[in-house]
Amino acid sequence: MNKSLRKAVIAGNWKMNKTPAEAKELITAIAPLVKDAGCEVVACTPYVDLWAAQEAAKGTNIQIGAENCHWAKSGAFTGEISADMLASMDVNIVIIGHSERRQYFGETDVTVHDRTRAALDAGLTVILCVGETLEQREQGITSELVALQTKIALGGVSAEELKRVIIAYEPVWAIGTGKTATAEQANEVCHVIREVIAELYGKAAADGITIQYGGSMNAANAAELLAQPDVDGGLIGGASLKPQDFAAIVEAATKG
Ligand code: PGA
């Protein structure tokens, strides 16, 4: 598989951190550090920070994304945000199916599918998150589970739409724990996902899709993870809030 066939994407997932004023500061601090990036650079922020982050990112190579969107176009869904609302703000990219959504907010493979559908319909690019818990890894079902999560989420997604899908492999046991998957473990599962894409959409689509690793990726371990043949980028939580660390990961992806 030839890595040059696909784009490397480093995306920050800020989670529930930063006020709008802090978002502006953080983007302003990151921007000069990543200006020569040889990969795409994204910061996914809380909804209320989107506008401030976009303002701060104007004229830079940082794209601002969201962390979720609802599956309906509009309606009685208190507290939710639709994909069209994001698109109307010129937000072009959104994380869907993050394990924290699955763990704490009752997100299922079916709702992940529905939200993916809505985001694609609104013209957004989706960072689709899949990954196993520690228990599932110990049961030896990682590959099957991740394949199933991927297949359900992508049900009905056309080959053309797939060009707007990035998949993030995030082992739940590695998120926010400081426990990173080894480079081999990360590559192995990213490879499984690529095989699933090949099965569903053919080899060219599999060669072209960006598959990220996420879970305690940091300045120290990024280079080794990103050098793996099937790891095309990262979804970065904690380290995305630290400009120097985030920039070091972007730098590692640039060398890739
Ligand atoms: P982490 O989070 O880098 O803090 O482990 C990654 C993620 O949740 O996307």
PDB file of C-alpha atoms and ligand atoms in Angstrom:
ATOM      1  CA  MET A   1       0.000   0.000   0.000  1.00  0.00           C
ATOM      2  CA  ASN A   2       1.352   3.364  -0.987  1.00  0.00           C
ATOM      3  CA  LYS A   3       0.924   6.091   1.611  1.00  0.00           C
ATOM      4  CA  SER A   4       1.362   8.811  -0.989  1.00  0.00           C
ATOM      5  CA  LEU A   5      -2.048   7.849  -2.391  1.00  0.00           C
ATOM      6  CA  ARG A   6      -3.774   9.417   0.593  1.00  0.00           C
ATOM      7  CA  LYS A   7      -3.642  12.580   2.616  1.00  0.00           C
ATOM      8  CA  ALA A   8      -2.290  12.659   6.135  1.00  0.00           C
ATOM      9  CA  VAL A   9      -4.636  14.408   8.546  1.00  0.00           C
ATOM     10  CA  ILE A  10      -3.845  15.485  12.086  1.00  0.00           C
ATOM     11  CA  ALA A  11      -7.009  16.491  13.899  1.00  0.00           C
ATOM     12  CA  GLY A  12      -7.327  17.839  17.396  1.00  0.00           C
ATOM     13  CA  ASN A  13     -10.336  16.782  19.431  1.00  0.00           C
ATOM     14  CA  TRP A  14     -10.680  19.408  22.103  1.00  0.00           C
ATOM     15  CA  LYS A  15     -13.559  17.578  23.823  1.00  0.00           C
ATOM     16  CA  MET A  16     -15.246  19.751  26.500  1.00  0.00           C
ATOM     17  CA  ASN A  17     -12.371  22.178  26.914  1.00  0.00           C
ATOM     18  CA  LYS A  18     -11.820  25.886  26.258  1.00  0.00           C
ATOM     19  CA  THR A  19     -14.104  28.895  26.265  1.00  0.00           C
ATOM     20  CA  PRO A  20     -14.410  30.933  23.058  1.00  0.00           C
ATOM     21  CA  ALA A  21     -11.764  33.380  24.289  1.00  0.00           C
ATOM     22  CA  GLU A  22      -9.433  30.497  25.136  1.00  0.00           C
ATOM     23  CA  ALA A  23     -10.156  28.872  21.778  1.00  0.00           C
ATOM     24  CA  LYS A  24      -9.027  32.026  20.040  1.00  0.00           C
ATOM     25  CA  GLU A  25      -5.825  32.038  22.085  1.00  0.00           C
ATOM     26  CA  LEU A  26      -5.109  28.386  21.409  1.00  0.00           C
ATOM     27  CA  ILE A  27      -5.622  28.642  17.640  1.00  0.00           C
ATOM     28  CA  THR A  28      -3.518  31.783  17.579  1.00  0.00           C
ATOM     29  CA  ALA A  29      -0.731  29.930  19.409  1.00  0.00           C
ATOM     30  CA  ILE A  30      -0.905  26.843  17.178  1.00  0.00           C
ATOM     31  CA  ALA A  31      -1.134  28.624  13.816  1.00  0.00           C
ATOM     32  CA  PRO A  32       2.476  29.812  13.401  1.00  0.00           C
ATOM     33  CA  LEU A  33       3.801  26.449  14.603  1.00  0.00           C
ATOM     34  CA  VAL A  34       1.965  24.444  11.949  1.00  0.00           C
ATOM     35  CA  LYS A  35       2.036  26.869   9.031  1.00  0.00           C
ATOM     36  CA  ASP A  36       4.440  24.713   7.006  1.00  0.00           C
ATOM     37  CA  ALA A  37       2.603  21.460   7.663  1.00  0.00           C
ATOM     38  CA  GLY A  38       2.807  18.811   4.996  1.00  0.00           C
ATOM     39  CA  CYS A  39      -0.458  17.334   6.233  1.00  0.00           C
ATOM     40  CA  GLU A  40      -3.958  18.634   6.817  1.00  0.00           C
ATOM     41  CA  VAL A  41      -4.430  20.259  10.192  1.00  0.00           C
ATOM     42  CA  VAL A  42      -7.829  20.285  11.876  1.00  0.00           C
ATOM     43  CA  ALA A  43      -9.070  21.443  15.260  1.00  0.00           C
ATOM     44  CA  CYS A  44     -12.447  20.068  16.338  1.00  0.00           C
ATOM     45  CA  THR A  45     -13.854  22.315  19.021  1.00  0.00           C
ATOM     46  CA  PRO A  46     -16.953  22.555  21.206  1.00  0.00           C
ATOM     47  CA  TYR A  47     -19.894  24.086  19.338  1.00  0.00           C
ATOM     48  CA  VAL A  48     -19.752  27.363  21.231  1.00  0.00           C
ATOM     49  CA  ASP A  49     -16.089  27.822  20.276  1.00  0.00           C
ATOM     50  CA  LEU A  50     -16.539  27.252  16.552  1.00  0.00           C
ATOM     51  CA  TRP A  51     -17.024  30.841  15.560  1.00  0.00           C
ATOM     52  CA  ALA A  52     -14.144  32.206  17.650  1.00  0.00           C
ATOM     53  CA  ALA A  53     -11.865  29.411  16.438  1.00  0.00           C
ATOM     54  CA  GLN A  54     -12.809  30.086  12.812  1.00  0.00           C
ATOM     55  CA  GLU A  55     -12.086  33.776  13.220  1.00  0.00           C
ATOM     56  CA  ALA A  56      -8.674  32.984  14.702  1.00  0.00           C
ATOM     57  CA  ALA A  57      -7.956  30.421  11.966  1.00  0.00           C
ATOM     58  CA  LYS A  58      -8.747  32.785   9.079  1.00  0.00           C
ATOM     59  CA  GLY A  59      -5.823  32.971   6.675  1.00  0.00           C
ATOM     60  CA  THR A  60      -4.106  29.953   8.264  1.00  0.00           C
ATOM     61  CA  ASN A  61      -3.956  26.310   7.183  1.00  0.00           C
ATOM     62  CA  ILE A  62      -6.025  25.171  10.188  1.00  0.00           C
ATOM     63  CA  GLN A  63      -9.529  23.869   9.478  1.00  0.00           C
ATOM     64  CA  ILE A  64     -12.080  24.089  12.247  1.00  0.00           C
ATOM     65  CA  GLY A  65     -14.379  21.128  12.824  1.00  0.00           C
ATOM     66  CA  ALA A  66     -17.091  20.055  15.266  1.00  0.00           C
ATOM     67  CA  GLU A  67     -17.236  17.091  17.623  1.00  0.00           C
ATOM     68  CA  ASN A  68     -20.665  15.704  16.765  1.00  0.00           C
ATOM     69  CA  CYS A  69     -23.926  16.422  14.937  1.00  0.00           C
ATOM     70  CA  HIS A  70     -27.461  15.083  15.049  1.00  0.00           C
ATOM     71  CA  TRP A  71     -29.047  12.790  12.440  1.00  0.00           C
ATOM     72  CA  ALA A  72     -32.211  14.842  11.931  1.00  0.00           C
ATOM     73  CA  LYS A  73     -32.397  17.994   9.838  1.00  0.00           C
ATOM     74  CA  SER A  74     -34.230  19.856  12.586  1.00  0.00           C
ATOM     75  CA  GLY A  75     -36.837  19.196  15.230  1.00  0.00           C
ATOM     76  CA  ALA A  76     -37.511  18.452  18.874  1.00  0.00           C
ATOM     77  CA  PHE A  77     -34.040  17.339  19.932  1.00  0.00           C
ATOM     78  CA  THR A  78     -33.189  19.636  22.813  1.00  0.00           C
ATOM     79  CA  GLY A  79     -29.488  20.287  23.147  1.00  0.00           C
ATOM     80  CA  GLU A  80     -28.533  18.879  19.762  1.00  0.00           C
ATOM     81  CA  ILE A  81     -27.033  20.532  16.660  1.00  0.00           C
ATOM     82  CA  SER A  82     -27.823  19.525  13.069  1.00  0.00           C
ATOM     83  CA  ALA A  83     -25.308  18.940  10.299  1.00  0.00           C
ATOM     84  CA  ASP A  84     -26.954  21.733   8.285  1.00  0.00           C
ATOM     85  CA  MET A  85     -26.341  24.154  11.144  1.00  0.00           C
ATOM     86  CA  LEU A  86     -22.640  23.295  11.021  1.00  0.00           C
ATOM     87  CA  ALA A  87     -22.551  23.595   7.240  1.00  0.00           C
ATOM     88  CA  SER A  88     -24.250  26.999   7.465  1.00  0.00           C
ATOM     89  CA  MET A  89     -21.316  28.146   9.604  1.00  0.00           C
ATOM     90  CA  ASP A  90     -18.848  26.853   7.001  1.00  0.00           C
ATOM     91  CA  VAL A  91     -17.803  24.064   9.320  1.00  0.00           C
ATOM     92  CA  ASN A  92     -16.790  21.346   6.890  1.00  0.00           C
ATOM     93  CA  ILE A  93     -15.661  18.519   9.120  1.00  0.00           C
ATOM     94  CA  VAL A  94     -17.163  16.696  12.090  1.00  0.00           C
ATOM     95  CA  ILE A  95     -16.201  13.841  14.394  1.00  0.00           C
ATOM     96  CA  ILE A  96     -18.862  11.128  14.606  1.00  0.00           C
ATOM     97  CA  GLY A  97     -19.049   8.133  16.937  1.00  0.00           C
ATOM     98  CA  HIS A  98     -16.322   9.089  19.364  1.00  0.00           C
ATOM     99  CA  SER A  99     -16.066   6.452  22.093  1.00  0.00           C
ATOM    100  CA  GLU A 100     -16.970   9.011  24.756  1.00  0.00           C
ATOM    101  CA  ARG A 101     -20.265   9.550  22.911  1.00  0.00           C
ATOM    102  CA  ARG A 102     -20.776   5.787  22.771  1.00  0.00           C
ATOM    103  CA  GLN A 103     -19.779   5.328  26.431  1.00  0.00           C
ATOM    104  CA  TYR A 104     -21.523   8.230  28.140  1.00  0.00           C
ATOM    105  CA  PHE A 105     -24.311   9.321  25.796  1.00  0.00           C
ATOM    106  CA  GLY A 106     -25.851   6.090  24.595  1.00  0.00           C
ATOM    107  CA  GLU A 107     -24.463   6.352  21.080  1.00  0.00           C
ATOM    108  CA  THR A 108     -24.846   3.060  19.202  1.00  0.00           C
ATOM    109  CA  ASP A 109     -23.595   1.776  15.869  1.00  0.00           C
ATOM    110  CA  VAL A 110     -27.014   2.665  14.467  1.00  0.00           C
ATOM    111  CA  THR A 111     -27.004   6.275  15.695  1.00  0.00           C
ATOM    112  CA  VAL A 112     -23.407   6.588  14.517  1.00  0.00           C
ATOM    113  CA  HIS A 113     -24.599   5.448  11.108  1.00  0.00           C
ATOM    114  CA  ASP A 114     -27.483   7.930  11.146  1.00  0.00           C
ATOM    115  CA  ARG A 115     -25.280  10.837  12.189  1.00  0.00           C
ATOM    116  CA  THR A 116     -22.720   9.900   9.531  1.00  0.00           C
ATOM    117  CA  ARG A 117     -25.492   9.874   6.937  1.00  0.00           C
ATOM    118  CA  ALA A 118     -26.734  13.304   7.991  1.00  0.00           C
ATOM    119  CA  ALA A 119     -23.247  14.798   7.997  1.00  0.00           C
ATOM    120  CA  LEU A 120     -22.497  13.455   4.511  1.00  0.00           C
ATOM    121  CA  ASP A 121     -25.868  14.678   3.240  1.00  0.00           C
ATOM    122  CA  ALA A 122     -24.989  18.155   4.492  1.00  0.00           C
ATOM    123  CA  GLY A 123     -21.736  18.048   2.534  1.00  0.00           C
ATOM    124  CA  LEU A 124     -19.465  17.602   5.545  1.00  0.00           C
ATOM    125  CA  THR A 125     -16.390  15.419   5.887  1.00  0.00           C
ATOM    126  CA  VAL A 126     -16.755  12.867   8.667  1.00  0.00           C
ATOM    127  CA  ILE A 127     -14.083  11.612  11.033  1.00  0.00           C
ATOM    128  CA  LEU A 128     -15.700   8.313  11.923  1.00  0.00           C
ATOM    129  CA  CYS A 129     -14.392   6.798  15.163  1.00  0.00           C
ATOM    130  CA  VAL A 130     -14.233   3.071  15.804  1.00  0.00           C
ATOM    131  CA  GLY A 131     -12.403   1.050  18.417  1.00  0.00           C
ATOM    132  CA  GLU A 132     -12.561  -1.682  21.024  1.00  0.00           C
ATOM    133  CA  THR A 133     -12.631  -1.650  24.812  1.00  0.00           C
ATOM    134  CA  LEU A 134      -9.962  -3.443  26.826  1.00  0.00           C
ATOM    135  CA  GLU A 135     -12.401  -6.247  27.577  1.00  0.00           C
ATOM    136  CA  GLN A 136     -13.132  -6.713  23.878  1.00  0.00           C
ATOM    137  CA  ARG A 137      -9.409  -6.744  23.070  1.00  0.00           C
ATOM    138  CA  GLU A 138      -8.825  -9.388  25.730  1.00  0.00           C
ATOM    139  CA  GLN A 139     -11.685 -11.435  24.280  1.00  0.00           C
ATOM    140  CA  GLY A 140      -9.855 -11.412  20.960  1.00  0.00           C
ATOM    141  CA  ILE A 141     -12.687  -9.745  19.050  1.00  0.00           C
ATOM    142  CA  THR A 142     -10.999  -6.471  18.102  1.00  0.00           C
ATOM    143  CA  SER A 143     -10.854  -7.091  14.358  1.00  0.00           C
ATOM    144  CA  GLU A 144     -14.408  -8.373  14.110  1.00  0.00           C
ATOM    145  CA  LEU A 145     -15.772  -5.564  16.240  1.00  0.00           C
ATOM    146  CA  VAL A 146     -13.987  -2.776  14.415  1.00  0.00           C
ATOM    147  CA  ALA A 147     -14.995  -4.280  11.068  1.00  0.00           C
ATOM    148  CA  LEU A 148     -18.608  -4.383  12.192  1.00  0.00           C
ATOM    149  CA  GLN A 149     -18.569  -0.815  13.531  1.00  0.00           C
ATOM    150  CA  THR A 150     -17.115   0.351  10.216  1.00  0.00           C
ATOM    151  CA  LYS A 151     -19.609  -1.592   8.099  1.00  0.00           C
ATOM    152  CA  ILE A 152     -22.652  -0.444  10.048  1.00  0.00           C
ATOM    153  CA  ALA A 153     -21.564   3.203  10.043  1.00  0.00           C
ATOM    154  CA  LEU A 154     -20.912   3.149   6.304  1.00  0.00           C
ATOM    155  CA  GLY A 155     -24.115   1.303   5.315  1.00  0.00           C
ATOM    156  CA  GLY A 156     -25.532   3.050   2.240  1.00  0.00           C
ATOM    157  CA  VAL A 157     -22.545   5.392   1.871  1.00  0.00           C
ATOM    158  CA  SER A 158     -21.552   5.607  -1.794  1.00  0.00           C
ATOM    159  CA  ALA A 159     -17.995   5.373  -3.132  1.00  0.00           C
ATOM    160  CA  GLU A 160     -18.200   9.056  -4.016  1.00  0.00           C
ATOM    161  CA  GLU A 161     -19.307   9.957  -0.478  1.00  0.00           C
ATOM    162  CA  LEU A 162     -16.556   7.786   0.996  1.00  0.00           C
ATOM    163  CA  LYS A 163     -14.084  10.369  -0.292  1.00  0.00           C
ATOM    164  CA  ARG A 164     -15.411  12.581   2.516  1.00  0.00           C
ATOM    165  CA  VAL A 165     -14.859   9.951   5.201  1.00  0.00           C
ATOM    166  CA  ILE A 166     -11.791   9.655   7.399  1.00  0.00           C
ATOM    167  CA  ILE A 167     -11.734   6.729   9.798  1.00  0.00           C
ATOM    168  CA  ALA A 168     -10.133   7.099  13.218  1.00  0.00           C
ATOM    169  CA  TYR A 169      -9.129   3.903  14.954  1.00  0.00           C
ATOM    170  CA  GLU A 170      -9.253   4.693  18.643  1.00  0.00           C
ATOM    171  CA  PRO A 171      -8.848   1.836  21.106  1.00  0.00           C
ATOM    172  CA  VAL A 172     -11.006   2.903  24.048  1.00  0.00           C
ATOM    173  CA  TRP A 173      -8.391   1.694  26.533  1.00  0.00           C
ATOM    174  CA  ALA A 174      -5.846   4.106  25.059  1.00  0.00           C
ATOM    175  CA  ILE A 175      -7.963   7.261  25.164  1.00  0.00           C
ATOM    176  CA  GLY A 176      -6.942   9.746  27.801  1.00  0.00           C
ATOM    177  CA  THR A 177      -5.169   7.001  29.738  1.00  0.00           C
ATOM    178  CA  GLY A 178      -1.583   7.636  28.688  1.00  0.00           C
ATOM    179  CA  LYS A 179      -1.597   4.015  27.462  1.00  0.00           C
ATOM    180  CA  THR A 180      -0.830   4.146  23.752  1.00  0.00           C
ATOM    181  CA  ALA A 181      -1.318   1.184  21.467  1.00  0.00           C
ATOM    182  CA  THR A 182       2.025  -0.026  20.197  1.00  0.00           C
ATOM    183  CA  ALA A 183       2.800   1.037  16.670  1.00  0.00           C
ATOM    184  CA  GLU A 184       2.231  -2.572  15.590  1.00  0.00           C
ATOM    185  CA  GLN A 185      -1.148  -2.789  17.328  1.00  0.00           C
ATOM    186  CA  ALA A 186      -2.244   0.507  15.787  1.00  0.00           C
ATOM    187  CA  ASN A 187      -1.109  -0.538  12.338  1.00  0.00           C
ATOM    188  CA  GLU A 188      -2.687  -3.963  12.592  1.00  0.00           C
ATOM    189  CA  VAL A 189      -6.165  -2.591  13.259  1.00  0.00           C
ATOM    190  CA  CYS A 190      -5.822   0.275  10.769  1.00  0.00           C
ATOM    191  CA  HIS A 191      -4.934  -2.417   8.242  1.00  0.00           C
ATOM    192  CA  VAL A 192      -8.038  -4.423   9.151  1.00  0.00           C
ATOM    193  CA  ILE A 193     -10.141  -1.307   8.524  1.00  0.00           C
ATOM    194  CA  ARG A 194      -8.449  -0.781   5.164  1.00  0.00           C
ATOM    195  CA  GLU A 195      -9.263  -4.373   4.222  1.00  0.00           C
ATOM    196  CA  VAL A 196     -12.896  -3.764   5.134  1.00  0.00           C
ATOM    197  CA  ILE A 197     -12.919  -0.725   2.850  1.00  0.00           C
ATOM    198  CA  ALA A 198     -11.343  -2.823   0.086  1.00  0.00           C
ATOM    199  CA  GLU A 199     -14.047  -5.438   0.544  1.00  0.00           C
ATOM    200  CA  LEU A 200     -16.833  -2.841   0.433  1.00  0.00           C
ATOM    201  CA  TYR A 201     -15.500  -0.355  -2.126  1.00  0.00           C
ATOM    202  CA  GLY A 202     -12.503  -1.909  -3.897  1.00  0.00           C
ATOM    203  CA  LYS A 203      -8.756  -1.465  -3.714  1.00  0.00           C
ATOM    204  CA  ALA A 204      -8.526   2.079  -5.059  1.00  0.00           C
ATOM    205  CA  ALA A 205     -10.891   3.339  -2.371  1.00  0.00           C
ATOM    206  CA  ALA A 206      -8.952   1.430   0.281  1.00  0.00           C
ATOM    207  CA  ASP A 207      -5.675   2.900  -0.956  1.00  0.00           C
ATOM    208  CA  GLY A 208      -7.154   6.378  -0.929  1.00  0.00           C
ATOM    209  CA  ILE A 209      -8.891   6.511   2.442  1.00  0.00           C
ATOM    210  CA  THR A 210      -7.225   8.264   5.358  1.00  0.00           C
ATOM    211  CA  ILE A 211      -7.123   6.129   8.494  1.00  0.00           C
ATOM    212  CA  GLN A 212      -6.003   7.808  11.691  1.00  0.00           C
ATOM    213  CA  TYR A 213      -4.884   6.401  14.977  1.00  0.00           C
ATOM    214  CA  GLY A 214      -6.087   8.051  18.182  1.00  0.00           C
ATOM    215  CA  GLY A 215      -5.465   7.341  21.840  1.00  0.00           C
ATOM    216  CA  SER A 216      -2.739   9.073  23.850  1.00  0.00           C
ATOM    217  CA  MET A 217      -0.828  10.066  20.739  1.00  0.00           C
ATOM    218  CA  ASN A 218       1.720  12.649  21.820  1.00  0.00           C
ATOM    219  CA  ALA A 219       4.897  14.443  20.791  1.00  0.00           C
ATOM    220  CA  ALA A 220       7.047  11.520  21.933  1.00  0.00           C
ATOM    221  CA  ASN A 221       5.240   8.608  20.299  1.00  0.00           C
ATOM    222  CA  ALA A 222       3.734  10.238  17.186  1.00  0.00           C
ATOM    223  CA  ALA A 223       6.658   9.633  14.827  1.00  0.00           C
ATOM    224  CA  GLU A 224       6.680   5.886  15.382  1.00  0.00           C
ATOM    225  CA  LEU A 225       2.913   5.566  15.053  1.00  0.00           C
ATOM    226  CA  LEU A 226       2.722   7.768  11.966  1.00  0.00           C
ATOM    227  CA  ALA A 227       5.552   5.895  10.253  1.00  0.00           C
ATOM    228  CA  GLN A 228       3.373   2.783  10.103  1.00  0.00           C
ATOM    229  CA  PRO A 229       2.192   1.923   6.595  1.00  0.00           C
ATOM    230  CA  ASP A 230      -1.517   1.992   7.429  1.00  0.00           C
ATOM    231  CA  VAL A 231      -1.553   4.911   9.881  1.00  0.00           C
ATOM    232  CA  ASP A 232      -2.257   8.104   7.935  1.00  0.00           C
ATOM    233  CA  GLY A 233      -2.718  10.583  10.712  1.00  0.00           C
ATOM    234  CA  GLY A 234      -3.972  11.070  14.214  1.00  0.00           C
ATOM    235  CA  LEU A 235      -6.962  12.148  16.232  1.00  0.00           C
ATOM    236  CA  ILE A 236      -5.438  13.924  19.170  1.00  0.00           C
ATOM    237  CA  GLY A 237      -7.160  14.680  22.472  1.00  0.00           C
ATOM    238  CA  GLY A 238      -4.996  15.886  25.362  1.00  0.00           C
ATOM    239  CA  ALA A 239      -1.987  16.864  23.264  1.00  0.00           C
ATOM    240  CA  SER A 240      -4.130  18.996  20.939  1.00  0.00           C
ATOM    241  CA  LEU A 241      -4.567  21.495  23.786  1.00  0.00           C
ATOM    242  CA  LYS A 242      -0.798  22.044  24.015  1.00  0.00           C
ATOM    243  CA  PRO A 243       0.484  24.046  21.030  1.00  0.00           C
ATOM    244  CA  GLN A 244       4.060  22.711  21.090  1.00  0.00           C
ATOM    245  CA  ASP A 245       2.966  19.101  21.458  1.00  0.00           C
ATOM    246  CA  PHE A 246       0.312  19.384  18.770  1.00  0.00           C
ATOM    247  CA  ALA A 247       2.820  21.030  16.436  1.00  0.00           C
ATOM    248  CA  ALA A 248       5.322  18.243  17.074  1.00  0.00           C
ATOM    249  CA  ILE A 249       2.708  15.693  16.018  1.00  0.00           C
ATOM    250  CA  VAL A 250       1.954  17.709  12.873  1.00  0.00           C
ATOM    251  CA  GLU A 251       5.681  17.747  12.183  1.00  0.00           C
ATOM    252  CA  ALA A 252       5.874  13.977  12.620  1.00  0.00           C
ATOM    253  CA  ALA A 253       2.990  13.537  10.171  1.00  0.00           C
ATOM    254  CA  THR A 254       4.709  15.821   7.697  1.00  0.00           C
ATOM    255  CA  LYS A 255       7.698  13.458   7.765  1.00  0.00           C
ATOM    256  CA  GLY A 256       5.236  10.534   7.923  1.00  0.00           C
TER     257      GLY A 256
HETATM  258  P1  PGA B   1      -6.322  11.377  23.857  1.00  0.00           P
HETATM  259  O1  PGA B   1      -7.768  11.413  23.158  1.00  0.00           O
HETATM  260  O2  PGA B   1      -5.331  11.799  22.806  1.00  0.00           O
HETATM  261  O3  PGA B   1      -6.438  12.365  24.997  1.00  0.00           O
HETATM  262  O4  PGA B   1      -6.110   9.984  24.335  1.00  0.00           O
HETATM  263  C1  PGA B   1      -7.933  10.994  21.825  1.00  0.00           C
HETATM  264  C2  PGA B   1      -9.377  11.116  21.444  1.00  0.00           C
HETATM  265  O5  PGA B   1     -10.237  10.905  22.316  1.00  0.00           O
HETATM  266  O6  PGA B   1      -9.725  11.432  20.298  1.00  0.00           O
END
